[in-house]
N, CA and C atoms as an extended XYZ file, in Angstrom:
474
Properties=species:S:1:pos:R:3:atomname:S:1:resname:S:1:resid:I:1 pbc="F F F"
N       -11.613       21.996       15.158 N   ASP     1
C       -10.945       21.343       14.570 CA  ASP     1
C       -10.342       19.602       14.957 C   ASP     1
N       -10.294       18.834       14.582 N   ALA     2
C       -10.237       17.302       14.984 CA  ALA     2
C        -8.738       16.977       14.799 C   ALA     2
N        -8.331       17.623       13.735 N   TYR     3
C        -6.995       17.722       13.592 CA  TYR     3
C        -5.620       18.607       13.693 C   TYR     3
N        -6.346       19.060       14.194 N   SER     4
C        -5.402       20.550       14.662 CA  SER     4
C        -4.379       19.878       15.562 C   SER     4
N        -3.111       20.964       15.960 N   PHE     5
C        -2.180       19.907       16.096 CA  PHE     5
C        -2.261       21.118       17.870 C   PHE     5
N        -1.988       19.797       18.591 N   ASN     6
C        -1.985       21.227       20.181 CA  ASN     6
C        -0.729       22.056       20.509 C   ASN     6
N        -0.564       23.107       20.376 N   GLN     7
C         0.727       23.991       20.303 CA  GLN     7
C         1.705       23.696       21.165 C   GLN     7
N         1.067       23.530       22.880 N   ASP     8
C         1.526       23.008       23.974 CA  ASP     8
C         2.237       21.998       23.679 C   ASP     8
N         1.609       20.967       22.630 N   ALA     9
C         2.102       19.970       22.848 CA  ALA     9
C         3.999       19.481       23.022 C   ALA     9
N         4.804       18.771       23.215 N   ASP    10
C         6.337       19.055       23.352 CA  ASP    10
C         6.278       17.451       21.942 C   ASP    10
N         6.379       17.771       20.695 N   TRP    11
C         6.798       17.211       20.185 CA  TRP    11
C         8.556       16.912       19.608 C   TRP    11
N         9.099       15.567       19.079 N   GLU    12
C         9.923       15.259       18.051 CA  GLU    12
C        10.109       14.551       16.926 C   GLU    12
N        10.902       14.409       15.948 N   ASN    13
C        10.966       13.530       15.349 CA  ASN    13
C        11.968       13.763       14.506 C   ASN    13
N        12.368       13.168       13.374 N   ASP    14
C        13.486       13.128       12.837 CA  ASP    14
C        13.711       14.145       11.312 C   ASP    14
N        12.249       14.695       11.301 N   TRP    15
C        12.093       15.777       10.080 CA  TRP    15
C        12.072       17.216       10.809 C   TRP    15
N        12.087       17.144       11.548 N   GLY    16
C        11.910       18.748       12.349 CA  GLY    16
C        11.317       19.694       12.050 C   GLY    16
N         9.652       18.984       11.668 N   PHE    17
C         9.051       19.250       11.549 CA  PHE    17
C         7.175       18.815       11.472 C   PHE    17
N         6.628       19.045       12.399 N   ASP    18
C         5.498       18.708       12.663 CA  ASP    18
C         4.401       17.624       11.613 C   ASP    18
N         4.613       16.623       11.033 N   ALA    19
C         4.060       15.986       10.127 CA  ALA    19
C         2.250       15.999        9.516 C   ALA    19
N         1.696       16.028       11.187 N   SER    20
C         0.366       16.250       11.421 CA  SER    20
C         0.269       17.073       10.202 C   SER    20
N         0.961       18.159       10.293 N   GLN    21
C         0.306       19.369        9.488 CA  GLN    21
C         0.380       19.463        8.378 C   GLN    21
N         0.464       17.822        7.562 N   TYR    22
C         0.686       18.052        6.570 CA  TYR    22
C        -0.039       17.140        5.677 C   TYR    22
N        -0.123       16.745        4.202 N   SER    23
C        -1.254       15.695        3.429 CA  SER    23
C        -0.227       15.303        2.772 C   SER    23
N        -0.652       14.275        2.581 N   LEU    24
C         0.402       13.452        1.127 CA  LEU    24
C        -0.615       13.569        0.245 C   LEU    24
N        -0.039       13.786       -0.623 N   SER    25
C        -1.144       13.568       -2.085 CA  SER    25
C        -0.854       13.122       -3.126 C   SER    25
N        -0.698       11.974       -4.236 N   TYR    26
C        -0.039       11.379       -5.420 CA  TYR    26
C        -0.383       12.531       -6.452 C   TYR    26
N        -0.075       12.754       -6.909 N   GLU    27
C         0.452       13.558       -7.908 CA  GLU    27
C         0.378       13.106       -9.657 C   GLU    27
N         1.569       11.971       -9.944 N   ARG    28
C         1.650       11.433      -10.794 CA  ARG    28
C         2.110       10.021      -11.077 C   ARG    28
N         2.528        9.396      -11.995 N   CYS    29
C         3.116        8.028      -12.195 CA  CYS    29
C         4.792        8.590      -13.278 C   CYS    29
N         5.635        8.145      -12.929 N   ALA    30
C         7.460        8.847      -13.476 CA  ALA    30
C         7.778        7.114      -13.925 C   ALA    30
N         8.380        7.249      -15.104 N   THR    31
C         9.022        6.268      -15.478 CA  THR    31
C        10.928        6.696      -15.511 C   THR    31
N        11.656        5.878      -15.124 N   VAL    32
C        13.155        6.798      -15.000 CA  VAL    32
C        13.968        5.564      -15.196 C   VAL    32
N        15.070        5.546      -16.265 N   LYS    33
C        15.401        4.633      -17.068 CA  LYS    33
C        17.125        5.479      -16.424 C   LYS    33
N        17.978        4.457      -16.018 N   HIS    34
C        19.077        5.241      -15.167 CA  HIS    34
C        20.347        4.244      -15.666 C   HIS    34
N        21.294        4.597      -14.938 N   PHE    35
C        22.935        3.656      -15.772 CA  PHE    35
C        22.901        2.607      -14.630 C   PHE    35
N        23.334        1.400      -14.464 N   ASP    36
C        23.193        0.003      -13.832 CA  ASP    36
C        24.037       -0.438      -13.717 C   ASP    36
N        25.231       -0.227      -12.491 N   VAL    37
C        26.764       -0.522      -12.698 CA  VAL    37
C        26.417       -2.054      -12.650 C   VAL    37
N        25.699       -2.752      -11.813 N   GLU    38
C        26.023       -4.498      -11.467 CA  GLU    38
C        25.505       -4.618      -12.832 C   GLU    38
N        23.862       -4.009      -13.793 N   LYS    39
C        23.545       -4.897      -15.116 CA  LYS    39
C        24.838       -4.673      -15.672 C   LYS    39
N        25.046       -3.544      -15.786 N   ALA    40
C        26.446       -3.452      -17.167 CA  ALA    40
C        27.362       -4.472      -16.917 C   ALA    40
N        27.293       -4.811      -15.424 N   ALA    41
C        28.881       -5.705      -15.578 CA  ALA    41
C        28.552       -7.434      -15.839 C   ALA    41
N        27.220       -7.624      -15.888 N   GLN    42
C        26.810       -8.662      -16.837 CA  GLN    42
C        26.909       -8.912      -18.188 C   GLN    42
N        27.926      -10.087      -18.352 N   GLU    43
C        28.163      -10.556      -19.684 CA  GLU    43
C        26.676      -10.506      -21.136 C   GLU    43
N        25.338      -11.265      -20.400 N   ASP    44
C        24.625      -11.422      -21.364 CA  ASP    44
C        23.913      -10.049      -21.653 C   ASP    44
N        23.827       -9.078      -21.314 N   VAL    45
C        22.640       -8.152      -20.948 CA  VAL    45
C        23.705       -7.130      -22.503 C   VAL    45
N        21.816       -6.386      -23.171 N   THR    46
C        22.144       -5.684      -24.132 CA  THR    46
C        22.602       -4.175      -24.125 C   THR    46
N        21.707       -3.943      -22.457 N   SER    47
C        21.471       -2.602      -22.531 CA  SER    47
C        22.061       -2.371      -21.225 C   SER    47
N        22.995       -1.474      -20.668 N   PRO    48
C        23.307       -1.129      -19.057 CA  PRO    48
C        22.747       -0.594      -18.183 C   PRO    48
N        21.625       -0.082      -19.268 N   PHE    49
C        20.358        1.275      -18.514 CA  PHE    49
C        19.301       -0.212      -17.545 C   PHE    49
N        18.732        0.262      -16.577 N   ARG    50
C        17.687       -0.066      -16.175 CA  ARG    50
C        16.406        0.784      -15.703 C   ARG    50
N        15.004        0.393      -16.145 N   THR    51
C        13.870        1.579      -15.986 CA  THR    51
C        12.933        1.002      -14.458 C   THR    51
N        12.982        1.990      -13.963 N   GLN    52
C        12.258        1.899      -12.382 CA  GLN    52
C        10.425        2.540      -12.673 C   GLN    52
N         9.931        2.543      -12.075 N   HIS    53
C         8.881        2.600      -11.981 CA  HIS    53
C         8.165        4.061      -10.819 C   HIS    53
N         8.032        4.437      -10.720 N   PHE    54
C         7.358        5.623       -9.476 CA  PHE    54
C         5.950        6.065       -9.456 C   PHE    54
N         5.630        6.117       -7.929 N   ALA    55
C         4.793        7.547       -7.962 CA  ALA    55
C         5.247        8.537       -7.719 C   ALA    55
N         4.747        9.771       -7.802 N   VAL    56
C         5.086       11.089       -7.581 CA  VAL    56
C         4.481       11.428       -6.280 C   VAL    56
N         4.504       11.535       -5.656 N   LEU    57
C         3.470       11.773       -4.460 CA  LEU    57
C         4.301       13.688       -3.700 C   LEU    57
N         3.348       14.341       -3.228 N   ARG    58
C         3.390       16.332       -2.770 CA  ARG    58
C         3.251       15.500       -1.547 C   ARG    58
N         4.059       16.456       -0.781 N   LEU    59
C         3.361       16.292        0.737 CA  LEU    59
C         2.894       18.599        0.855 C   LEU    59
N         2.439       18.169        1.419 N   CYS    60
C         1.576       19.944        1.234 CA  CYS    60
C         1.402       20.005        2.246 C   CYS    60
N         1.355       21.399        3.136 N   PRO    61
C         0.177       21.968        4.333 CA  PRO    61
C        -0.694       21.483        4.212 C   PRO    61
N        -1.715       20.875        5.403 N   ALA    62
C        -2.748       20.406        5.572 CA  ALA    62
C        -3.542       21.531        4.663 C   ALA    62
N        -2.822       22.593        5.691 N   LYS    63
C        -4.529       23.627        5.263 CA  LYS    63
C        -4.646       24.471        4.105 C   LYS    63
N        -3.431       24.471        3.404 N   SER    64
C        -3.374       24.890        1.951 CA  SER    64
C        -4.165       23.669        1.072 C   SER    64
N        -4.441       22.325        1.366 N   CYS    65
C        -5.104       21.058        0.220 CA  CYS    65
C        -6.498       22.111        0.272 C   CYS    65
N        -6.915       20.640       -1.048 N   ASP    66
C        -8.499       20.564       -0.569 CA  ASP    66
C        -8.618       20.311        0.230 C   ASP    66
N       -10.341       20.991       -0.445 N   ARG    67
C       -11.504       19.843        1.198 CA  ARG    67
C       -11.309       18.594        0.812 C   ARG    67
N       -11.892       17.553        1.819 N   PRO    68
C       -11.476       16.183        2.302 CA  PRO    68
C       -13.003       15.969        0.810 C   PRO    68
N       -14.397       17.226        0.874 N   ASP    69
C       -15.883       16.489        0.806 CA  ASP    69
C       -15.632       17.538       -0.297 C   ASP    69
N       -14.441       17.721       -1.181 N   TRP    70
C       -14.715       19.048       -2.365 CA  TRP    70
C       -15.917       18.596       -3.363 C   TRP    70
N       -16.229       17.682       -3.029 N   TYR    71
C       -17.410       17.199       -4.241 CA  TYR    71
C       -18.950       17.589       -3.963 C   TYR    71
N       -18.750       18.044       -3.083 N   LEU    72
C       -20.320       18.559       -1.782 CA  LEU    72
C       -20.069       20.264       -2.276 C   LEU    72
N       -21.439       20.436       -2.843 N   GLU    73
C       -21.433       22.168       -2.911 CA  GLU    73
C       -22.400       22.735       -2.215 C   GLU    73
N       -22.548       23.325       -1.485 N   VAL    74
C       -23.032       23.777        0.195 CA  VAL    74
C       -24.007       24.658       -0.973 C   VAL    74
N       -25.317       25.090       -0.993 N   ASP    75
C       -26.485       25.988       -1.509 CA  ASP    75
C       -26.271       26.682       -0.054 C   ASP    75
N       -25.745       28.385       -0.034 N   VAL    76
C       -25.775       29.190        0.701 CA  VAL    76
C       -27.149       29.509        1.635 C   VAL    76
N       -28.308       29.707        0.611 N   GLU    77
C       -29.453       30.203        0.689 CA  GLU    77
C       -30.320       29.079        1.549 C   GLU    77
N       -30.327       27.618        1.156 N   GLU    78
C       -30.710       26.868        1.837 CA  GLU    78
C       -30.027       25.664        2.376 C   GLU    78
N       -29.022       26.212        2.861 N   ASP    79
C       -27.782       25.539        3.834 CA  ASP    79
C       -28.216       23.818        3.328 C   ASP    79
N       -27.864       23.612        1.797 N   GLU    80
C       -27.984       22.223        2.097 CA  GLU    80
C       -26.971       21.644        0.998 C   GLU    80
N       -25.883       20.600        1.233 N   ALA    81
C       -25.291       20.311        0.756 CA  ALA    81
C       -25.477       18.661       -0.618 C   ALA    81
N       -25.544       19.453       -1.611 N   THR    82
C       -25.346       18.397       -3.010 CA  THR    82
C       -24.684       18.201       -3.493 C   THR    82
N       -24.188       16.708       -4.329 N   GLU    83
C       -23.244       16.442       -4.519 CA  GLU    83
C       -23.365       16.688       -6.585 C   GLU    83
N       -22.226       17.053       -6.757 N   VAL    84
C       -21.449       17.187       -8.420 CA  VAL    84
C       -20.611       16.584       -8.443 C   VAL    84
N       -20.613       16.087       -9.795 N   GLU    85
C       -20.205       15.115      -10.100 CA  GLU    85
C       -18.404       16.683      -10.738 C   GLU    85
N       -17.216       15.569      -10.525 N   PRO    86
C       -15.787       17.050      -10.695 CA  PRO    86
C       -15.970       17.331      -12.071 C   PRO    86
N       -16.450       16.817      -13.481 N   GLU    87
C       -16.598       17.354      -14.484 CA  GLU    87
C       -17.599       18.676      -14.450 C   GLU    87
N       -18.264       18.773      -13.811 N   ASP    88
C       -19.462       19.667      -13.610 CA  ASP    88
C       -18.453       20.836      -13.503 C   ASP    88
N       -17.728       21.134      -12.100 N   ASN    89
C       -17.452       22.586      -11.919 CA  ASN    89
C       -16.029       22.421      -12.280 C   ASN    89
N       -15.421       21.473      -13.209 N   GLY    90
C       -14.106       22.223      -14.322 CA  GLY    90
C       -12.930       21.744      -13.162 C   GLY    90
N       -12.918       21.558      -11.735 N   GLU    91
C       -12.337       22.261      -11.008 CA  GLU    91
C       -11.091       21.207      -10.937 C   GLU    91
N        -9.511       21.379      -10.595 N   VAL    92
C        -8.592       19.538       -9.996 CA  VAL    92
C        -8.462       19.808       -9.201 C   VAL    92
N        -8.718       18.682       -8.153 N   TYR    93
C        -8.140       18.120       -6.690 CA  TYR    93
C        -7.219       17.391       -6.692 C   TYR    93
N        -6.841       17.458       -5.170 N   GLY    94
C        -5.622       16.551       -5.306 CA  GLY    94
C        -4.432       17.116       -5.221 C   GLY    94
N        -2.968       16.876       -5.552 N   ALA    95
C        -1.464       17.511       -5.839 CA  ALA    95
C        -1.698       18.454       -6.752 C   ALA    95
N        -2.743       18.174       -8.100 N   ASN    96
C        -2.718       19.141       -9.068 CA  ASN    96
C        -3.370       20.088       -8.724 C   ASN    96
N        -4.246       20.079       -7.966 N   GLY    97
C        -5.287       20.882       -7.750 CA  GLY    97
C        -4.570       22.729       -6.665 C   GLY    97
N        -5.965       23.669       -6.971 N   LYS    98
C        -4.822       24.622       -6.225 CA  LYS    98
C        -4.584       24.661       -5.135 C   LYS    98
N        -4.780       23.975       -4.255 N   GLY    99
C        -4.312       24.089       -3.262 CA  GLY    99
C        -2.657       23.250       -3.085 C   GLY    99
N        -2.356       22.434       -3.828 N   CYS   100
C        -0.755       22.382       -3.691 CA  CYS   100
C         0.122       22.157       -5.307 C   CYS   100
N        -0.002       23.949       -5.119 N   SER   101
C         0.521       24.289       -6.301 CA  SER   101
C         1.798       24.638       -6.178 C   SER   101
N         2.141       25.212       -4.614 N   SER   102
C         3.610       26.344       -3.959 CA  SER   102
C         3.374       25.419       -2.582 C   SER   102
N         4.569       25.669       -2.376 N   ASN   103
C         4.879       25.493       -0.759 CA  ASN   103
C         4.902       23.718       -0.472 C   ASN   103
N         5.089       22.829       -1.442 N   TYR   104
C         5.404       21.353       -1.548 CA  TYR   104
C         6.464       20.597       -1.776 C   TYR   104
N         6.717       20.103       -0.900 N   ALA   105
C         8.057       18.756       -1.231 CA  ALA   105
C         7.537       17.655       -2.632 C   ALA   105
N         8.016       16.937       -3.167 N   THR   106
C         8.156       16.028       -3.870 CA  THR   106
C         8.808       14.729       -3.472 C   THR   106
N         8.181       13.488       -3.673 N   PHE   107
C         8.530       12.477       -3.392 CA  PHE   107
C         8.715       11.387       -4.194 C   PHE   107
N         9.237       10.538       -4.497 N   LEU   108
C         8.865        9.085       -5.006 CA  LEU   108
C         8.917        8.101       -4.221 C   LEU   108
N         7.665        7.411       -4.560 N   LEU   109
C         7.590        6.376       -4.024 CA  LEU   109
C         7.767        4.542       -5.105 C   LEU   109
N         8.248        3.778       -5.097 N   ASP   110
C         8.545        2.617       -5.839 CA  ASP   110
C         6.849        2.563       -6.245 C   ASP   110
N         6.449        2.311       -7.543 N   ALA   111
C         5.079        2.133       -7.967 CA  ALA   111
C         4.471        0.491       -7.363 C   ALA   111
N         5.453       -0.165       -7.283 N   GLY   112
C         5.015       -1.805       -6.760 CA  GLY   112
C         4.827       -1.359       -4.850 C   GLY   112
N         5.522       -0.717       -4.561 N   LYS   113
C         5.482       -0.250       -2.888 CA  LYS   113
C         3.601        0.487       -2.639 C   LYS   113
N         3.857        1.738       -3.730 N   TYR   114
C         2.703        1.932       -3.696 CA  TYR   114
C         1.676        1.521       -3.981 C   TYR   114
N         1.568        0.465       -5.035 N   LEU   115
C        -0.004        0.093       -5.470 CA  LEU   115
C         0.227       -0.953       -3.953 C   LEU   115
N         0.992       -2.073       -3.390 N   GLN   116
C         0.582       -2.535       -2.365 CA  GLN   116
C        -0.064       -1.473       -1.174 C   GLN   116
N         0.806       -0.586       -1.139 N   LEU   117
C         0.165        0.435        0.065 CA  LEU   117
C        -1.288        0.902       -0.093 C   LEU   117
N        -1.868        1.331       -0.885 N   MET   118
C        -2.753        1.437       -1.485 CA  MET   118
C        -3.594        0.663       -1.275 C   MET   118
N        -3.283       -0.743       -1.373 N   GLY   119
C        -4.192       -1.893       -1.274 CA  GLY   119
C        -4.797       -2.150       -0.558 C   GLY   119
N        -3.547       -1.908        0.633 N   GLU   120
C        -3.679       -2.365        2.327 CA  GLU   120
C        -4.495       -1.300        2.524 C   GLU   120
N        -4.860       -0.274        2.121 N   PHE   121
C        -5.350        0.951        2.812 CA  PHE   121
C        -6.896        0.641        2.233 C   PHE   121
N        -6.968       -0.052        0.805 N   GLU   122
C        -8.345        0.256        0.578 CA  GLU   122
C        -8.931       -0.977        1.321 C   GLU   122
N        -8.362       -2.438        1.776 N   ASP   123
C        -8.844       -3.394        1.854 CA  ASP   123
C        -9.353       -2.796        4.000 C   ASP   123
N        -8.630       -1.650        4.117 N   THR   124
C        -9.007       -1.581        5.474 CA  THR   124
C       -10.209       -0.498        5.398 C   THR   124
N       -10.483        0.044        4.784 N   GLN   125
C       -11.268        0.912        4.227 CA  GLN   125
C       -12.710        0.338        4.476 C   GLN   125
N       -12.259       -0.773        3.650 N   MET   126
C       -13.726       -2.064        3.252 CA  MET   126
C       -14.062       -2.604        4.173 C   MET   126
N       -13.239       -3.345        5.235 N   ASP   127
C       -13.183       -4.021        6.396 CA  ASP   127
C       -14.279       -2.801        7.275 C   ASP   127
N       -13.340       -1.637        7.679 N   MET   128
C       -14.046       -0.386        8.159 CA  MET   128
C       -15.701       -0.225        8.218 C   MET   128
N       -15.678       -0.286        6.669 N   TYR   129
C       -17.064        0.388        6.293 CA  TYR   129
C       -18.012       -1.473        6.623 C   TYR   129
N       -17.578       -2.467        6.083 N   CYS   130
C       -18.438       -3.554        6.718 CA  CYS   130
C       -18.771       -3.774        8.017 C   CYS   130
N       -17.752       -3.464        9.051 N   ASN   131
C       -18.155       -3.667        9.876 CA  ASN   131
C       -19.164       -2.574       10.318 C   ASN   131
N       -18.838       -1.428       10.179 N   TYR   132
C       -20.488       -0.216       10.377 CA  TYR   132
C       -21.206       -0.506        9.704 C   TYR   132
N       -21.658       -1.019        8.805 N   CYS   133
C       -22.353       -1.611        8.364 CA  CYS   133
C       -23.086       -2.740        8.784 C   CYS   133
N       -22.623       -3.736        9.570 N   GLU   134
C       -23.239       -4.524       10.574 CA  GLU   134
C       -23.803       -4.975       11.923 C   GLU   134
N       -22.660       -3.464       12.001 N   GLN   135
C       -22.982       -3.179       13.657 CA  GLN   135
C       -24.507       -2.052       13.382 C   GLN   135
N       -24.823       -1.482       12.114 N   TYR   136
C       -25.598       -0.784       11.903 CA  TYR   136
C       -26.869       -1.456       12.064 C   TYR   136
N       -26.915       -3.049       11.242 N   MET   137
C       -27.989       -4.053       10.743 CA  MET   137
C       -28.252       -4.576       11.936 C   MET   137
N       -27.364       -4.716       13.223 N   GLN   138
C       -27.402       -5.626       13.917 CA  GLN   138
C       -28.657       -4.631       14.765 C   GLN   138
N       -28.029       -3.433       15.066 N   LYS   139
C       -28.965       -2.656       15.652 CA  LYS   139
C       -30.651       -2.378       15.461 C   LYS   139
N       -30.650       -2.226       14.060 N   MET   140
C       -32.063       -2.379       13.671 CA  MET   140
C       -32.674       -3.770       13.638 C   MET   140
N       -32.066       -4.935       13.691 N   TYR   141
C       -32.463       -6.472       14.025 CA  TYR   141
C       -32.860       -6.432       15.219 C   TYR   141
N       -32.110       -6.072       16.297 N   GLU   142
C       -32.842       -5.939       17.534 CA  GLU   142
C       -33.822       -4.515       17.811 C   GLU   142
N       -33.479       -3.659       17.033 N   LYS   143
C       -35.168       -2.560       17.488 CA  LYS   143
C       -36.423       -3.231       17.079 C   LYS   143
N       -35.990       -3.777       15.534 N   TRP   144
C       -36.890       -4.690       15.185 CA  TRP   144
C       -37.709       -5.759       15.874 C   TRP   144
N       -36.717       -6.562       16.711 N   VAL   145
C       -37.228       -7.806       17.756 CA  VAL   145
C       -37.530       -6.991       19.098 C   VAL   145
N       -37.208       -5.586       19.253 N   ASN   146
C       -37.703       -5.501       20.317 CA  ASN   146
C       -39.350       -4.663       19.970 C   ASN   146
N       -39.370       -4.193       19.261 N   ASN   147
C       -40.344       -3.671       18.688 CA  ASN   147
C       -41.286       -4.754       19.247 C   ASN   147
N       -41.216       -6.032       19.187 N   GLY   148
C       -41.981       -7.242       18.361 CA  GLY   148
C       -42.058       -7.674       17.699 C   GLY   148
N       -41.706       -7.395       16.118 N   GLY   149
C       -41.158       -7.686       14.947 CA  GLY   149
C       -42.182       -7.392       13.989 C   GLY   149
N       -42.662       -6.600       14.133 N   GLN   150
C       -44.746       -5.335       13.997 CA  GLN   150
C       -43.232       -4.898       12.174 C   GLN   150
N       -44.728       -4.568       11.369 N   TYR   151
C       -44.188       -3.512       10.646 CA  TYR   151
C       -43.064       -4.105        9.495 C   TYR   151
N       -42.545       -5.189        9.655 N   ARG   152
C       -41.792       -5.800        8.364 CA  ARG   152
C       -42.903       -6.720        7.571 C   ARG   152
N       -43.144       -6.188        6.680 N   HIS   153
C       -43.607       -7.308        5.494 CA  HIS   153
C       -42.555       -7.195        3.776 C   HIS   153
N       -42.848       -8.548        3.956 N   LEU   154
C       -41.772       -9.484        3.225 CA  LEU   154
C       -42.885      -10.114        1.622 C   LEU   154
N       -42.581       -9.623        0.166 N   GLU   155
C       -43.020      -10.365       -0.950 CA  GLU   155
C       -41.747      -10.352       -1.773 C   GLU   155
N       -42.241      -11.379       -2.359 N   PHE   156
C       -41.633      -12.498       -3.113 CA  PHE   156
C       -42.151      -11.545       -4.825 C   PHE   156
N       -41.030      -11.383       -5.357 N   GLU   157
C       -41.596      -10.801       -7.127 CA  GLU   157
C       -40.679      -12.066       -7.828 C   GLU   157
N       -40.906      -11.686       -8.668 N   GLU   158
C       -40.712      -13.232       -9.733 CA  GLU   158
C       -40.627      -11.993      -10.973 C   GLU   158
């Protein structure tokens, strides 16, 4: 397993456990209204309460989490994977799924910060995808050129 922790490795962190053995999963959004001393001290405020929005995350042992390829079902007889829509099998995945229903920690992250981090993650994923495509297409082009440019047939359709 590429993600398994080397048991002989000497690790230290502020948490007291090996964080690489856990997965963080989005559970839901939460809105919390609480008393704010600074807001209450202002003269022109009608309410001393402040509303904050959070993303609720679960930290689960990675071994108990749902497989990342849950959307593929393998036919044992044919040993072939076929894509399945989540609605077809009725299963719930992620933080609310069967893998994260016990032995987990709950964390709150400011919703704005969560959205910022997820946006950065999506940008990185897209960059990696585009980089892969560019490299693949370059290899295919070089293969075509080395083949003498043969077997290329372009047509214009109206």
